XYZ file of C-alpha atoms in Angstrom:
179
model
C -56.293 59.978 38.162
C -52.669 59.272 37.475
C -50.260 62.124 36.850
C -46.784 61.644 35.394
C -44.223 64.359 36.147
C -40.875 64.410 34.378
C -37.817 65.670 36.245
C -37.556 68.592 33.794
C -40.816 69.909 35.233
C -43.008 69.220 32.206
C -46.364 67.619 32.915
C -47.540 64.672 30.867
C -50.762 62.740 31.222
C -54.080 63.722 32.645
C -53.757 67.122 34.280
C -55.772 67.605 37.425
C -57.879 70.698 37.944
C -56.828 73.056 40.719
C -57.803 71.543 44.050
C -58.547 68.115 42.567
C -56.957 65.134 44.310
C -54.393 63.223 42.247
C -53.925 59.573 43.219
C -50.676 57.712 42.667
C -48.499 60.403 41.098
C -45.402 59.003 39.424
C -42.236 61.109 39.247
C -39.677 59.920 36.685
C -36.566 61.371 35.096
C -36.948 61.479 31.326
C -34.388 58.700 30.651
C -34.895 56.354 33.587
C -36.615 52.975 33.627
C -39.946 53.057 35.432
C -39.395 50.571 38.272
C -42.939 50.620 39.631
C -43.809 47.193 38.160
C -42.185 44.200 36.494
C -44.045 45.090 33.278
C -42.644 48.632 33.238
C -39.111 47.380 33.929
C -39.239 44.884 31.058
C -40.776 47.498 28.730
C -38.137 50.054 29.707
C -35.148 47.728 29.336
C -35.994 45.337 26.502
C -36.124 46.928 23.050
C -37.782 45.597 19.865
C -35.491 43.552 17.642
C -33.192 42.341 20.438
C -32.006 38.720 20.326
C -32.750 36.551 23.359
C -29.156 36.992 24.579
C -29.368 40.774 24.104
C -32.627 40.855 26.095
C -31.042 38.810 28.874
C -27.907 40.996 28.951
C -29.968 44.205 28.984
C -31.956 42.946 31.999
C -28.746 41.661 33.630
C -26.999 45.045 33.262
C -30.086 46.859 34.553
C -30.222 44.618 37.639
C -26.464 44.985 38.225
C -26.841 48.795 38.236
C -29.742 48.641 40.675
C -28.619 45.992 43.205
C -25.308 45.368 44.957
C -24.103 42.725 47.427
C -24.576 43.427 51.119
C -25.306 41.283 54.142
C -27.622 41.662 57.107
C -30.497 43.530 55.531
C -33.918 43.352 57.163
C -37.151 42.699 55.332
C -38.176 40.408 52.507
C -35.180 40.595 50.233
C -36.654 38.218 47.659
C -39.437 40.589 46.612
C -37.832 42.119 43.533
C -39.567 45.517 43.497
C -38.600 46.042 47.141
C -35.015 45.057 46.365
C -34.792 47.447 43.409
C -36.765 50.387 44.813
C -35.969 50.259 48.519
C -33.159 47.998 49.706
C -30.796 48.247 46.719
C -28.766 45.326 47.996
C -29.000 41.609 48.603
C -27.056 38.433 49.244
C -26.167 35.970 46.476
C -29.129 33.635 46.948
C -31.676 36.418 47.185
C -30.154 38.129 44.138
C -30.342 34.911 42.126
C -33.945 34.416 43.219
C -35.210 37.953 42.708
C -33.466 38.421 39.357
C -34.909 35.074 38.233
C -38.379 36.486 38.957
C -37.665 39.391 36.591
C -36.303 37.032 33.917
C -39.344 34.742 34.179
C -41.596 37.796 33.871
C -39.740 38.650 30.648
C -40.492 35.155 29.316
C -37.294 33.280 30.194
C -36.995 29.974 32.012
C -34.510 30.046 34.921
C -33.004 27.814 37.573
C -31.125 28.755 40.724
C -27.878 26.850 41.376
C -26.280 26.475 44.809
C -22.667 25.373 45.134
C -21.898 23.835 48.528
C -18.472 23.811 50.099
C -17.120 22.167 53.225
C -16.036 25.476 54.730
C -17.766 27.601 57.322
C -18.710 29.963 54.499
C -21.174 27.424 53.131
C -20.995 28.032 49.394
C -22.491 30.346 46.840
C -25.696 30.712 44.837
C -26.004 31.823 41.225
C -28.421 30.986 38.398
C -28.907 29.931 34.813
C -31.282 31.243 32.180
C -32.562 29.263 29.209
C -32.878 30.726 25.733
C -32.206 29.493 22.229
C -32.631 25.941 23.565
C -29.619 26.078 25.937
C -28.793 27.034 29.519
C -26.530 30.032 30.214
C -24.812 30.644 33.590
C -24.652 34.029 35.309
C -24.096 35.588 38.700
C -25.431 39.091 39.327
C -23.580 39.387 42.639
C -20.078 38.834 41.246
C -20.735 40.219 37.738
C -20.004 36.806 36.296
C -20.801 35.214 32.990
C -18.443 33.883 30.340
C -18.832 34.012 26.590
C -17.791 30.981 24.606
C -15.851 31.461 21.381
C -19.152 31.444 19.452
C -20.311 34.500 21.445
C -22.944 32.638 23.487
C -22.886 32.637 27.299
C -21.618 29.308 28.682
C -23.653 27.078 31.004
C -22.351 25.787 34.337
C -22.060 22.333 32.743
C -19.878 23.765 29.948
C -17.734 25.680 32.460
C -17.256 22.514 34.515
C -16.285 20.511 31.417
C -13.833 23.160 30.163
C -12.254 25.280 32.957
C -10.225 27.159 30.292
C -13.454 28.950 29.386
C -13.129 30.829 32.693
C -9.331 30.845 32.973
C -8.804 32.435 29.549
C -11.969 34.562 29.358
C -10.361 37.883 30.220
C -7.285 37.422 28.003
C -9.517 36.373 25.100
C -11.975 39.252 25.743
C -14.897 36.889 26.437
C -15.660 38.244 29.921
C -18.085 40.998 30.955
C -16.631 44.455 31.650
C -16.819 43.979 35.456
C -15.147 40.517 35.374
């Protein structure tokens, strides 16, 4: 049986008789997202009535709270549940890849974008998500996305065509809080 225990100590679900074995107990605080599966994450983060952009931003903020940038971690850092529940950190490319898995599970189309440079550093990796018929650029590692004047998140193509979108984003209050 499965038993769900809230942090407050209340028991919810199928109670086991004394001495009965309980398989797979799940301990959750009463206001936390259940991170045991991609389904439970999407159900815990995405609320009915949200627009596509609101759904994306809710998942983006969730991921940003759960994963930070750090190098030299062992293990498979592209497996999203391991990243969220165990490692808690990742490099830019692995973040773009694992977060894209979550977005695709929530019904979005994504693409990972790598920017090469001629330095020893080698570049950077971020991603784009498609909704409402357009691509929208984001970077979970650097807390980056830029709103256009119409309130929609800009694509990399739009940012390339109009660098003022980035340059003026903070002054015009079109940047995320962490920008």
